[in-house]
mmCIF file of C-alpha atoms in Angstrom:
data_model
loop_
_atom_site.group_PDB
_atom_site.id
_atom_site.type_symbol
_atom_site.label_atom_id
_atom_site.label_comp_id
_atom_site.label_asym_id
_atom_site.label_seq_id
_atom_site.Cartn_x
_atom_site.Cartn_y
_atom_site.Cartn_z
ATOM 1 C CA MET J 175 11.400 -18.177 -41.189
ATOM 2 C CA LEU J 176 12.423 -14.863 -42.802
ATOM 3 C CA ASP J 177 10.527 -15.445 -46.066
ATOM 4 C CA LEU J 178 8.378 -12.321 -46.551
ATOM 5 C CA GLU J 179 5.848 -14.166 -48.696
ATOM 6 C CA VAL J 180 5.246 -16.698 -45.910
ATOM 7 C CA TRP J 181 4.551 -13.896 -43.434
ATOM 8 C CA GLN J 182 2.214 -12.196 -45.928
ATOM 9 C CA GLU J 183 0.338 -15.440 -46.391
ATOM 10 C CA ILE J 184 -0.034 -15.906 -42.640
ATOM 11 C CA GLY J 185 -1.348 -12.336 -42.379
ATOM 12 C CA ASN J 186 -3.856 -12.960 -45.174
ATOM 13 C CA VAL J 187 -5.133 -16.125 -43.480
ATOM 14 C CA ILE J 188 -5.635 -14.239 -40.208
ATOM 15 C CA ARG J 189 -7.394 -11.295 -41.889
ATOM 16 C CA LYS J 190 -9.791 -13.548 -43.782
ATOM 17 C CA ASN J 191 -11.030 -15.117 -40.543
ATOM 18 C CA LYS J 192 -10.917 -12.263 -38.033
ATOM 19 C CA LEU J 193 -13.656 -13.452 -35.698
ATOM 20 C CA ARG J 194 -12.467 -17.046 -35.647
ATOM 21 C CA THR J 195 -8.887 -15.928 -35.074
ATOM 22 C CA LEU J 196 -9.952 -13.619 -32.233
ATOM 23 C CA LEU J 197 -11.985 -16.289 -30.474
ATOM 24 C CA THR J 198 -9.190 -18.830 -30.892
ATOM 25 C CA ALA J 199 -6.556 -16.457 -29.533
ATOM 26 C CA LEU J 200 -8.758 -15.618 -26.554
ATOM 27 C CA GLY J 201 -8.168 -19.043 -25.011
ATOM 28 C CA VAL J 202 -4.387 -18.652 -25.146
ATOM 29 C CA PHE J 203 -4.585 -15.039 -23.976
ATOM 30 C CA TRP J 204 -6.720 -15.985 -20.977
ATOM 31 C CA GLY J 205 -4.438 -18.857 -19.998
ATOM 32 C CA ILE J 206 -1.253 -16.777 -19.892
ATOM 33 C CA PHE J 207 -3.057 -13.773 -18.376
ATOM 34 C CA MET J 208 -4.429 -15.829 -15.473
ATOM 35 C CA LEU J 209 -1.055 -17.494 -14.941
ATOM 36 C CA VAL J 210 0.645 -14.096 -14.596
ATOM 37 C CA ILE J 211 -2.071 -12.699 -12.306
ATOM 38 C CA MET J 212 -2.032 -15.748 -10.022
ATOM 39 C CA MET J 213 1.778 -15.722 -9.811
ATOM 40 C CA GLY J 214 1.771 -12.002 -9.040
ATOM 41 C CA PHE J 215 -0.792 -12.272 -6.275
ATOM 42 C CA GLY J 216 0.974 -15.357 -4.894
ATOM 43 C CA ASN J 217 4.237 -13.403 -4.656
ATOM 44 C CA GLY J 218 2.387 -10.452 -3.137
ATOM 45 C CA LEU J 219 0.803 -12.681 -0.508
ATOM 46 C CA GLN J 220 4.187 -14.193 0.339
ATOM 47 C CA TYR J 221 5.729 -10.730 0.635
ATOM 48 C CA GLY J 222 2.879 -9.513 2.838
ATOM 49 C CA VAL J 223 3.156 -12.489 5.190
ATOM 50 C CA SER J 224 6.949 -12.136 5.370
ATOM 51 C CA MET J 225 6.643 -8.442 6.220
ATOM 52 C CA THR J 226 3.982 -9.158 8.830
ATOM 53 C CA MET J 227 6.320 -11.628 10.495
ATOM 54 C CA GLY J 228 8.903 -8.879 10.837
ATOM 55 C CA PRO J 229 12.592 -8.496 10.013
ATOM 56 C CA SER J 230 14.119 -10.769 12.684
ATOM 57 C CA THR J 231 11.911 -13.828 12.501
ATOM 58 C CA VAL J 232 13.647 -15.975 9.904
ATOM 59 C CA ASN J 233 16.336 -17.344 12.242
ATOM 60 C CA ALA J 234 15.366 -16.154 15.728
ATOM 61 C CA CYS J 235 14.642 -18.205 18.825
ATOM 62 C CA TYR J 236 13.211 -17.129 22.182
ATOM 63 C CA ILE J 237 13.737 -19.318 25.276
ATOM 64 C CA TRP J 238 12.291 -18.909 28.770
ATOM 65 C CA ALA J 239 11.757 -20.963 31.936
ATOM 66 C CA GLN J 240 8.534 -22.832 32.726
ATOM 67 C CA ARG J 241 7.471 -25.406 35.309
ATOM 68 C CA SER J 242 8.984 -28.852 35.015
ATOM 69 C CA SER J 243 6.752 -31.849 34.347
ATOM 70 C CA MET J 244 9.148 -34.647 35.403
ATOM 71 C CA PRO J 245 10.955 -35.349 38.707
ATOM 72 C CA TYR J 246 14.737 -35.494 38.466
ATOM 73 C CA LYS J 247 17.566 -36.333 40.892
ATOM 74 C CA GLY J 248 15.113 -36.586 43.770
ATOM 75 C CA LEU J 249 13.581 -33.213 42.991
ATOM 76 C CA PRO J 250 9.821 -33.071 42.385
ATOM 77 C CA ALA J 251 8.007 -31.985 39.257
ATOM 78 C CA GLY J 252 6.424 -28.538 39.149
ATOM 79 C CA ARG J 253 9.655 -26.643 39.788
ATOM 80 C CA SER J 254 10.490 -23.477 37.856
ATOM 81 C CA ALA J 255 14.064 -22.527 36.977
ATOM 82 C CA LYS J 256 15.236 -19.070 37.977
ATOM 83 C CA LEU J 257 17.258 -17.847 35.012
ATOM 84 C CA ASN J 258 20.318 -15.776 35.903
ATOM 85 C CA ASN J 259 23.327 -14.059 34.384
ATOM 86 C CA GLY J 260 25.427 -17.186 34.759
ATOM 87 C CA ASP J 261 23.088 -19.020 32.404
ATOM 88 C CA GLY J 262 23.833 -16.535 29.664
ATOM 89 C CA ASP J 263 27.595 -16.894 30.163
ATOM 90 C CA ALA J 264 27.294 -20.702 30.117
ATOM 91 C CA ILE J 265 25.245 -20.673 26.915
ATOM 92 C CA GLU J 266 27.694 -18.421 25.081
ATOM 93 C CA ALA J 267 30.596 -20.648 26.202
ATOM 94 C CA ALA J 268 28.976 -23.998 25.361
ATOM 95 C CA VAL J 269 26.884 -23.336 22.238
ATOM 96 C CA SER J 270 28.590 -22.509 18.952
ATOM 97 C CA GLY J 271 26.905 -21.088 15.847
ATOM 98 C CA ILE J 272 25.143 -18.204 17.608
ATOM 99 C CA GLU J 273 25.208 -14.947 15.660
ATOM 100 C CA HIS J 274 23.500 -12.622 18.159
ATOM 101 C CA PHE J 275 22.635 -13.473 21.757
ATOM 102 C CA SER J 276 20.849 -11.274 24.270
ATOM 103 C CA PRO J 277 19.408 -11.938 27.735
ATOM 104 C CA ARG J 278 16.387 -9.753 28.466
ATOM 105 C CA CYS J 279 14.387 -8.511 31.442
ATOM 106 C CA GLN J 280 10.939 -6.943 31.565
ATOM 107 C CA LEU J 281 9.549 -4.936 34.429
ATOM 108 C CA GLY J 282 6.420 -6.649 35.740
ATOM 109 C CA GLY J 283 6.649 -9.667 33.415
ATOM 110 C CA TRP J 284 5.573 -10.576 29.894
ATOM 111 C CA ARG J 285 3.090 -8.179 28.273
ATOM 112 C CA ASP J 286 2.897 -6.117 31.495
ATOM 113 C CA ASN J 287 3.031 -2.314 31.371
ATOM 114 C CA ASN J 288 4.303 0.260 33.841
ATOM 115 C CA ASN J 289 3.618 3.934 34.368
ATOM 116 C CA VAL J 290 6.318 6.099 32.819
ATOM 117 C CA VAL J 291 6.255 9.734 33.917
ATOM 118 C CA ARG J 292 7.657 12.857 32.344
ATOM 119 C CA LYS J 293 6.789 16.128 34.144
ATOM 120 C CA ASN J 294 2.992 16.199 34.267
ATOM 121 C CA ARG J 295 2.475 13.488 31.638
ATOM 122 C CA THR J 296 2.098 9.777 32.257
ATOM 123 C CA GLY J 297 1.819 6.761 29.964
ATOM 124 C CA SER J 298 1.622 2.996 30.449
ATOM 125 C CA PHE J 299 4.463 1.303 28.559
ATOM 126 C CA SER J 300 6.565 -1.854 28.531
ATOM 127 C CA VAL J 301 9.980 -1.397 30.176
ATOM 128 C CA TYR J 302 12.832 -3.715 29.197
ATOM 129 C CA GLY J 303 16.427 -4.291 30.235
ATOM 130 C CA ASP J 304 18.534 -4.988 27.150
ATOM 131 C CA PHE J 305 22.010 -5.236 25.686
ATOM 132 C CA PRO J 306 23.242 -3.236 22.632
ATOM 133 C CA VAL J 307 22.996 -6.331 20.405
ATOM 134 C CA TYR J 308 19.213 -6.344 20.694
ATOM 135 C CA ALA J 309 18.988 -3.523 18.140
ATOM 136 C CA LYS J 310 20.621 -5.881 15.611
ATOM 137 C CA ILE J 311 18.173 -8.680 16.373
ATOM 138 C CA GLU J 312 15.072 -6.518 15.972
ATOM 139 C CA LYS J 313 16.678 -4.126 13.438
ATOM 140 C CA LEU J 314 15.460 -0.854 14.904
ATOM 141 C CA GLU J 315 15.666 2.597 13.285
ATOM 142 C CA PHE J 316 16.662 5.734 15.184
ATOM 143 C CA PRO J 317 15.182 9.023 13.968
ATOM 144 C CA ALA J 318 16.812 10.670 16.974
ATOM 145 C CA GLY J 319 19.700 9.758 19.233
ATOM 146 C CA ARG J 320 21.102 6.242 19.625
ATOM 147 C CA PHE J 321 20.545 2.848 21.190
ATOM 148 C CA ILE J 322 22.154 1.471 24.322
ATOM 149 C CA ASN J 323 25.940 1.051 24.009
ATOM 150 C CA GLN J 324 28.563 -0.960 25.856
ATOM 151 C CA LEU J 325 29.596 1.978 28.069
ATOM 152 C CA ASP J 326 26.008 2.204 29.277
ATOM 153 C CA ILE J 327 26.232 -1.472 30.254
ATOM 154 C CA ASP J 328 29.677 -1.252 31.860
ATOM 155 C CA HIS J 329 28.955 1.892 33.903
ATOM 156 C CA ARG J 330 25.303 1.118 34.645
ATOM 157 C CA ARG J 331 24.246 4.437 33.224
ATOM 158 C CA LYS J 332 20.686 5.525 33.948
ATOM 159 C CA VAL J 333 19.730 6.155 30.347
ATOM 160 C CA ALA J 334 16.708 5.096 28.300
ATOM 161 C CA VAL J 335 15.760 4.624 24.659
ATOM 162 C CA ILE J 336 12.068 5.250 24.011
ATOM 163 C CA GLY J 337 9.759 4.188 21.200
ATOM 164 C CA GLN J 338 8.161 6.665 18.826
ATOM 165 C CA ARG J 339 4.766 6.190 20.490
ATOM 166 C CA VAL J 340 6.278 6.921 23.919
ATOM 167 C CA ARG J 341 7.828 10.089 22.518
ATOM 168 C CA ASP J 342 4.491 11.212 21.033
ATOM 169 C CA ILE J 343 2.653 10.783 24.345
ATOM 170 C CA LEU J 344 5.231 12.204 26.763
ATOM 171 C CA PHE J 345 6.603 15.038 24.619
ATOM 172 C CA ASP J 346 5.162 17.809 22.476
ATOM 173 C CA ALA J 347 5.804 17.669 18.740
ATOM 174 C CA ASP J 348 8.287 20.570 18.893
ATOM 175 C CA GLU J 349 10.159 19.221 21.945
ATOM 176 C CA ASP J 350 13.473 17.414 21.676
ATOM 177 C CA PRO J 351 13.374 14.369 23.989
ATOM 178 C CA ILE J 352 17.136 13.748 23.807
ATOM 179 C CA GLY J 353 18.711 14.780 27.113
ATOM 180 C CA ASP J 354 15.376 15.059 28.922
ATOM 181 C CA PHE J 355 14.358 12.744 31.767
ATOM 182 C CA ILE J 356 11.617 10.189 32.333
ATOM 183 C CA THR J 357 10.726 8.451 35.584
ATOM 184 C CA VAL J 358 10.020 4.734 36.059
ATOM 185 C CA ARG J 359 9.035 3.613 39.571
ATOM 186 C CA GLY J 360 10.712 6.649 41.065
ATOM 187 C CA ALA J 361 14.003 6.187 39.170
ATOM 188 C CA TYR J 362 15.094 8.878 36.703
ATOM 189 C CA PHE J 363 16.486 7.969 33.294
ATOM 190 C CA MET J 364 17.903 10.331 30.681
ATOM 191 C CA VAL J 365 16.545 9.798 27.176
ATOM 192 C CA VAL J 366 19.391 9.136 24.734
ATOM 193 C CA GLY J 367 17.448 7.830 21.744
ATOM 194 C CA VAL J 368 14.097 7.459 20.005
ATOM 195 C CA PHE J 369 13.507 4.340 17.929
ATOM 196 C CA LYS J 370 11.028 3.219 15.300
ATOM 197 C CA SER J 371 10.185 -0.421 14.673
ATOM 198 C CA MET J 372 10.739 -1.889 11.199
ATOM 199 C CA SER J 373 7.942 -4.378 11.807
ATOM 200 C CA PRO J 374 4.608 -3.692 10.087
ATOM 201 C CA GLY J 375 1.159 -2.837 11.369
ATOM 202 C CA GLU J 376 0.070 -3.602 14.922
ATOM 203 C CA ARG J 377 3.345 -5.244 15.842
ATOM 204 C CA ALA J 378 5.229 -2.007 15.143
ATOM 205 C CA ALA J 379 2.702 -0.031 17.183
ATOM 206 C CA ARG J 380 3.147 -2.428 20.111
ATOM 207 C CA GLU J 381 6.952 -2.355 19.942
ATOM 208 C CA GLU J 382 7.050 1.446 19.769
ATOM 209 C CA GLN J 383 5.271 1.605 23.146
ATOM 210 C CA SER J 384 8.451 0.347 24.813
ATOM 211 C CA VAL J 385 11.286 1.786 26.878
ATOM 212 C CA TYR J 386 14.731 0.153 26.714
ATOM 213 C CA ILE J 387 17.162 0.501 29.633
ATOM 214 C CA PRO J 388 20.708 -0.909 29.890
ATOM 215 C CA PHE J 389 20.471 -4.476 31.191
ATOM 216 C CA THR J 390 22.855 -3.938 34.119
ATOM 217 C CA THR J 391 21.126 -0.689 35.087
ATOM 218 C CA PHE J 392 17.737 -2.413 34.946
ATOM 219 C CA GLN J 393 18.828 -5.205 37.329
ATOM 220 C CA GLN J 394 20.292 -2.697 39.795
ATOM 221 C CA ALA J 395 17.543 -0.056 39.640
ATOM 222 C CA PHE J 396 14.669 -2.512 40.072
ATOM 223 C CA ASN J 397 16.325 -4.979 42.494
ATOM 224 C CA PHE J 398 16.472 -7.893 40.072
ATOM 225 C CA GLY J 399 19.830 -9.053 41.405
ATOM 226 C CA ASP J 400 21.235 -11.384 38.754
ATOM 227 C CA ARG J 401 17.827 -12.644 37.614
ATOM 228 C CA LEU J 402 16.672 -12.290 34.018
ATOM 229 C CA GLY J 403 13.532 -13.019 32.060
ATOM 230 C CA TRP J 404 14.432 -14.865 28.869
ATOM 231 C CA PHE J 405 16.964 -15.238 26.091
ATOM 232 C CA VAL J 406 16.724 -14.294 22.436
ATOM 233 C CA LEU J 407 19.262 -15.512 19.903
ATOM 234 C CA THR J 408 19.806 -15.749 16.166
ATOM 235 C CA ALA J 409 21.795 -18.332 14.231
ATOM 236 C CA GLN J 410 24.789 -17.764 12.000
ATOM 237 C CA PRO J 411 24.244 -18.244 8.242
ATOM 238 C CA GLY J 412 24.078 -21.948 7.421
ATOM 239 C CA ILE J 413 23.194 -22.942 11.009
ATOM 240 C CA LYS J 414 19.693 -24.110 11.865
ATOM 241 C CA VAL J 415 18.312 -22.209 14.824
ATOM 242 C CA SER J 416 16.407 -25.361 15.851
ATOM 243 C CA LYS J 417 19.803 -26.992 16.541
ATOM 244 C CA LEU J 418 20.822 -24.068 18.765
ATOM 245 C CA GLU J 419 17.441 -24.199 20.490
ATOM 246 C CA SER J 420 17.931 -27.805 21.640
ATOM 247 C CA GLU J 421 21.546 -27.150 22.696
ATOM 248 C CA VAL J 422 20.571 -24.099 24.771
ATOM 249 C CA LYS J 423 17.796 -26.054 26.478
ATOM 250 C CA ALA J 424 20.266 -28.842 27.262
ATOM 251 C CA VAL J 425 22.652 -26.364 28.904
ATOM 252 C CA LEU J 426 19.843 -24.836 30.962
ATOM 253 C CA ALA J 427 18.479 -28.250 31.959
ATOM 254 C CA GLU J 428 21.887 -29.303 33.264
ATOM 255 C CA ARG J 429 22.440 -26.062 35.173
ATOM 256 C CA HIS J 430 19.007 -26.138 36.830
ATOM 257 C CA SER J 431 18.742 -29.916 37.444
ATOM 258 C CA MET J 432 15.876 -30.503 35.034
ATOM 259 C CA HIS J 433 15.268 -33.850 33.370
ATOM 260 C CA PRO J 434 16.951 -33.887 29.920
ATOM 261 C CA ASN J 435 13.748 -35.197 28.346
ATOM 262 C CA ASP J 436 11.405 -32.747 30.069
ATOM 263 C CA GLU J 437 10.018 -30.711 27.137
ATOM 264 C CA LEU J 438 7.971 -28.447 29.428
ATOM 265 C CA ALA J 439 10.753 -27.257 31.708
ATOM 266 C CA PHE J 440 11.779 -24.558 29.223
ATOM 267 C CA GLY J 441 9.501 -22.893 26.746
ATOM 268 C CA SER J 442 10.670 -21.662 23.380
ATOM 269 C CA PHE J 443 9.525 -20.090 20.180
ATOM 270 C CA ASN J 444 11.422 -21.063 17.060
ATOM 271 C CA SER J 445 10.481 -18.694 14.259
ATOM 272 C CA GLU J 446 12.606 -20.574 11.736
ATOM 273 C CA GLU J 447 10.265 -23.568 11.948
ATOM 274 C CA ARG J 448 7.178 -21.401 11.491
ATOM 275 C CA PHE J 449 8.813 -19.505 8.648
ATOM 276 C CA GLY J 450 9.774 -22.796 6.977
ATOM 277 C CA LYS J 451 6.202 -24.080 7.187
ATOM 278 C CA ILE J 452 4.875 -20.870 5.661
ATOM 279 C CA MET J 453 7.440 -20.991 2.857
ATOM 280 C CA SER J 454 6.486 -24.621 2.181
ATOM 281 C CA LEU J 455 2.883 -23.512 1.945
ATOM 282 C CA PHE J 456 3.817 -20.891 -0.631
ATOM 283 C CA ASP J 457 5.823 -23.462 -2.579
ATOM 284 C CA GLY J 458 2.627 -25.514 -2.752
ATOM 285 C CA ILE J 459 0.656 -22.456 -3.834
ATOM 286 C CA ARG J 460 3.177 -21.727 -6.591
ATOM 287 C CA GLY J 461 2.987 -25.314 -7.774
ATOM 288 C CA PHE J 462 -0.811 -25.175 -7.823
ATOM 289 C CA VAL J 463 -0.719 -21.879 -9.741
ATOM 290 C CA TRP J 464 1.570 -23.377 -12.373
ATOM 291 C CA ILE J 465 -0.623 -26.470 -12.714
ATOM 292 C CA VAL J 466 -3.777 -24.394 -13.173
ATOM 293 C CA GLY J 467 -2.007 -22.009 -15.560
ATOM 294 C CA VAL J 468 -0.503 -24.787 -17.647
ATOM 295 C CA LEU J 469 -3.801 -26.639 -17.916
ATOM 296 C CA THR J 470 -5.606 -23.433 -18.910
ATOM 297 C CA LEU J 471 -2.919 -22.662 -21.478
ATOM 298 C CA LEU J 472 -3.058 -26.196 -22.869
ATOM 299 C CA ALA J 473 -6.832 -25.898 -23.162
ATOM 300 C CA GLY J 474 -6.270 -22.769 -25.267
ATOM 301 C CA ALA J 475 -3.651 -24.628 -27.321
ATOM 302 C CA PHE J 476 -6.116 -27.441 -28.031
ATOM 303 C CA GLY J 477 -8.562 -24.807 -29.214
ATOM 304 C CA VAL J 478 -5.913 -23.451 -31.576
ATOM 305 C CA SER J 479 -5.238 -26.983 -32.802
ATOM 306 C CA ASN J 480 -8.927 -27.595 -33.567
ATOM 307 C CA ILE J 481 -9.213 -24.331 -35.459
ATOM 308 C CA MET J 482 -6.059 -25.105 -37.427
ATOM 309 C CA LEU J 483 -7.575 -28.489 -38.411
ATOM 310 C CA ILE J 484 -10.634 -26.658 -39.719
ATOM 311 C CA ALA J 485 -8.376 -24.210 -41.574
ATOM 312 C CA VAL J 486 -6.448 -27.082 -43.171
ATOM 313 C CA LYS J 487 -9.706 -28.653 -44.350
ATOM 314 C CA GLU J 488 -10.868 -25.334 -45.818
ATOM 315 C CA ARG J 489 -7.552 -24.883 -47.631
ATOM 316 C CA MET J 490 -7.474 -28.410 -49.022
ATOM 317 C CA LYS J 491 -7.457 -27.242 -52.683
ATOM 318 C CA GLU J 492 -4.700 -24.729 -51.976
ATOM 319 C CA LEU J 493 -2.564 -27.409 -50.333
ATOM 320 C CA GLY J 494 -3.207 -29.744 -53.294
ATOM 321 C CA ILE J 495 -1.997 -27.094 -55.733
ATOM 322 C CA ARG J 496 1.118 -26.485 -53.624
ATOM 323 C CA LYS J 497 2.000 -30.166 -53.620
ATOM 324 C CA ALA J 498 1.219 -30.502 -57.322
ATOM 325 C CA MET J 499 3.684 -27.663 -57.983
ATOM 326 C CA GLY J 500 6.419 -29.427 -56.033
ATOM 327 C CA ALA J 501 5.962 -28.278 -52.423
ATOM 328 C CA THR J 502 7.579 -30.791 -50.048
ATOM 329 C CA PRO J 503 5.808 -32.167 -46.951
ATOM 330 C CA GLY J 504 8.413 -30.315 -44.852
ATOM 331 C CA SER J 505 7.474 -26.935 -46.340
ATOM 332 C CA ILE J 506 3.767 -27.631 -45.730
ATOM 333 C CA ILE J 507 4.450 -28.649 -42.114
ATOM 334 C CA SER J 508 6.611 -25.569 -41.465
ATOM 335 C CA LEU J 509 3.922 -23.273 -42.868
ATOM 336 C CA ILE J 510 1.167 -24.701 -40.646
ATOM 337 C CA LEU J 511 3.446 -24.738 -37.578
ATOM 338 C CA MET J 512 4.392 -21.110 -38.167
ATOM 339 C CA GLU J 513 0.748 -20.086 -38.456
ATOM 340 C CA SER J 514 -0.045 -21.886 -35.205
ATOM 341 C CA MET J 515 2.945 -20.433 -33.333
ATOM 342 C CA VAL J 516 2.330 -16.891 -34.604
ATOM 343 C CA LEU J 517 -1.295 -17.019 -33.481
ATOM 344 C CA THR J 518 -0.368 -18.467 -30.094
ATOM 345 C CA ALA J 519 2.599 -16.140 -29.545
ATOM 346 C CA CYS J 520 0.662 -12.962 -30.382
ATOM 347 C CA ALA J 521 -2.188 -13.878 -28.041
ATOM 348 C CA GLY J 522 0.171 -15.045 -25.285
ATOM 349 C CA ILE J 523 2.521 -12.049 -25.392
ATOM 350 C CA PHE J 524 -0.469 -9.715 -25.245
ATOM 351 C CA GLY J 525 -1.812 -11.651 -22.237
ATOM 352 C CA LEU J 526 1.611 -11.541 -20.542
ATOM 353 C CA ALA J 527 1.987 -7.801 -21.127
ATOM 354 C CA LEU J 528 -1.537 -7.032 -19.940
ATOM 355 C CA GLY J 529 -1.097 -9.199 -16.834
ATOM 356 C CA VAL J 530 2.190 -7.536 -15.864
ATOM 357 C CA GLY J 531 0.702 -4.093 -16.552
ATOM 358 C CA LEU J 532 -2.326 -4.809 -14.376
ATOM 359 C CA LEU J 533 -0.101 -5.986 -11.513
ATOM 360 C CA GLU J 534 1.953 -2.792 -11.759
ATOM 361 C CA LEU J 535 -1.192 -0.658 -11.697
ATOM 362 C CA VAL J 536 -2.529 -2.422 -8.609
ATOM 363 C CA THR J 537 0.847 -2.124 -6.846
ATOM 364 C CA THR J 538 1.063 1.586 -7.704
ATOM 365 C CA PHE J 539 -2.438 2.676 -6.750
ATOM 366 C CA ALA J 540 -3.454 0.243 -3.985
ATOM 367 C CA PRO J 541 -3.001 1.306 -0.312
ATOM 368 C CA GLN J 542 0.588 0.759 0.799
ATOM 369 C CA ASN J 543 1.902 -0.705 4.072
ATOM 370 C CA ASP J 544 -1.509 -0.858 5.649
ATOM 371 C CA GLY J 545 -2.181 -4.093 7.494
ATOM 372 C CA ALA J 546 -4.180 -6.459 5.311
ATOM 373 C CA PHE J 547 -3.227 -4.463 2.188
ATOM 374 C CA GLN J 548 0.410 -5.513 2.647
ATOM 375 C CA ILE J 549 -0.231 -8.026 -0.150
ATOM 376 C CA PHE J 550 -0.487 -5.191 -2.692
ATOM 377 C CA ASP J 551 3.019 -3.880 -1.969
ATOM 378 C CA SER J 552 4.806 -6.346 -4.232
ATOM 379 C CA LEU J 553 2.561 -7.840 -6.938
ATOM 380 C CA THR J 554 5.370 -8.875 -9.245
ATOM 381 C CA ILE J 555 6.640 -11.880 -11.142
ATOM 382 C CA SER J 556 10.310 -12.685 -11.556
ATOM 383 C CA ALA J 557 12.125 -12.524 -14.877
ATOM 384 C CA ASP J 558 12.708 -16.289 -14.644
ATOM 385 C CA ALA J 559 8.980 -16.904 -14.232
ATOM 386 C CA ALA J 560 8.200 -14.634 -17.206
ATOM 387 C CA MET J 561 10.737 -16.447 -19.384
ATOM 388 C CA ALA J 562 9.332 -19.791 -18.267
ATOM 389 C CA ALA J 563 5.837 -18.606 -19.196
ATOM 390 C CA LEU J 564 7.063 -17.519 -22.627
ATOM 391 C CA GLY J 565 8.793 -20.865 -23.129
ATOM 392 C CA LEU J 566 5.608 -22.674 -22.151
ATOM 393 C CA LEU J 567 3.711 -20.445 -24.562
ATOM 394 C CA MET J 568 5.953 -21.344 -27.505
ATOM 395 C CA PHE J 569 5.706 -25.018 -26.623
ATOM 396 C CA ALA J 570 1.907 -24.726 -26.573
ATOM 397 C CA GLY J 571 1.981 -23.081 -30.006
ATOM 398 C CA LEU J 572 4.199 -25.831 -31.357
ATOM 399 C CA LEU J 573 1.989 -28.514 -29.822
ATOM 400 C CA ALA J 574 -1.143 -26.897 -31.242
ATOM 401 C CA GLY J 575 0.234 -27.032 -34.776
ATOM 402 C CA VAL J 576 1.644 -30.574 -34.816
ATOM 403 C CA ILE J 577 -1.562 -32.497 -35.634
ATOM 404 C CA PRO J 578 -2.867 -29.998 -38.221
ATOM 405 C CA ALA J 579 0.580 -29.861 -39.855
ATOM 406 C CA ARG J 580 0.803 -33.645 -40.144
ATOM 407 C CA HIS J 581 -2.719 -33.744 -41.527
ATOM 408 C CA ALA J 582 -1.798 -31.105 -44.129
ATOM 409 C CA ALA J 583 1.409 -32.937 -45.101
ATOM 410 C CA MET J 584 -0.553 -36.137 -45.802
ATOM 411 C CA VAL J 585 -2.885 -34.439 -48.316
ATOM 412 C CA LYS J 586 -2.777 -36.096 -51.758
ATOM 413 C CA PRO J 587 -2.819 -33.554 -54.614
ATOM 414 C CA ILE J 588 -5.426 -35.406 -56.748
ATOM 415 C CA GLU J 589 -7.885 -35.819 -53.873
ATOM 416 C CA ALA J 590 -7.315 -32.263 -52.713
ATOM 417 C CA LEU J 591 -8.024 -30.800 -56.170
ATOM 418 C CA ARG J 592 -11.128 -32.941 -56.533
ATOM 419 C CA SER J 593 -12.574 -31.812 -53.156
#
């Protein structure tokens, strides 16, 4: 392997047939290059979809009341449960494995907006009643002030946390909103924080048009009594949120006299299930990419093998002289295998380097964090994938040289010299 004369001979063979060597190497280069590009774009697409889904969606579940579809205990179908504070206490007592749990209220109902007034400015925004834990579920950032805290809940403080979009509409750029007041349905609330959403694109814009008020204050200020809108929860590590989802629904069904098998009595959104389906899709995409890349690389290896067979035929006299001078079949095989692997490795490493470089260029210069261009934020391949590609490359080089090497080892000196 370290014999300088062997390396010089390989170099001479390559230089004598530059065009043929270039065309042969092109197949291997293209195979590894396309494999790297497809893996990079596959990872970028997965990253973009994950970011679009947002930071809290991997293990989150949202549960709300709907109309029942089955009669139960003499009660007719078509009833709707009225969720209340007691439901939240019962869920936390009966269901284990919950990491974060937060009842929520919204003024006017789902996706409804309300006029929020500050001096002579008015905007239409979503107004929510929330607990401090909600900031951990949605993972909010606070460029100014803070989120709701437990003292706000305990003392029913009339404070509010506003989104960045709310701040931009109701306040001038040079104004500090902290400590100022906004009005919602005639009730005054002091602004104690401004938040920014960590979700991407349109979802962030929608979330930042929100006003958060302490849950207890919300119920009192807007005459909700002990009613609430829905629950949001996340599962502890190692716990499937789908398991918690069914347990929470069972608790609610028992408390509100709903049939245990009525799947329409309570609606839910389980993001873990959707996330799992998307990840399974990307696993399939990765498998398809590897299949296409391997087949393309093997096609290049077969091309190398064919060219090496031609080279062996052209060097028949040389091989005959080698054997006549005492060269063993093993030395002939090792020489041909080394030529094949050197040719394959040089072409493949160049393809790998060019592919990784192109991905880095696209990631650097493409638009960042901009909706559909989210895919370009992370066009990378892992070190494990790169090492696997290199291993596959060396195997292809070895495979390409096996048949020509055996053919060369079987050459008979007399016949070779006569040819």
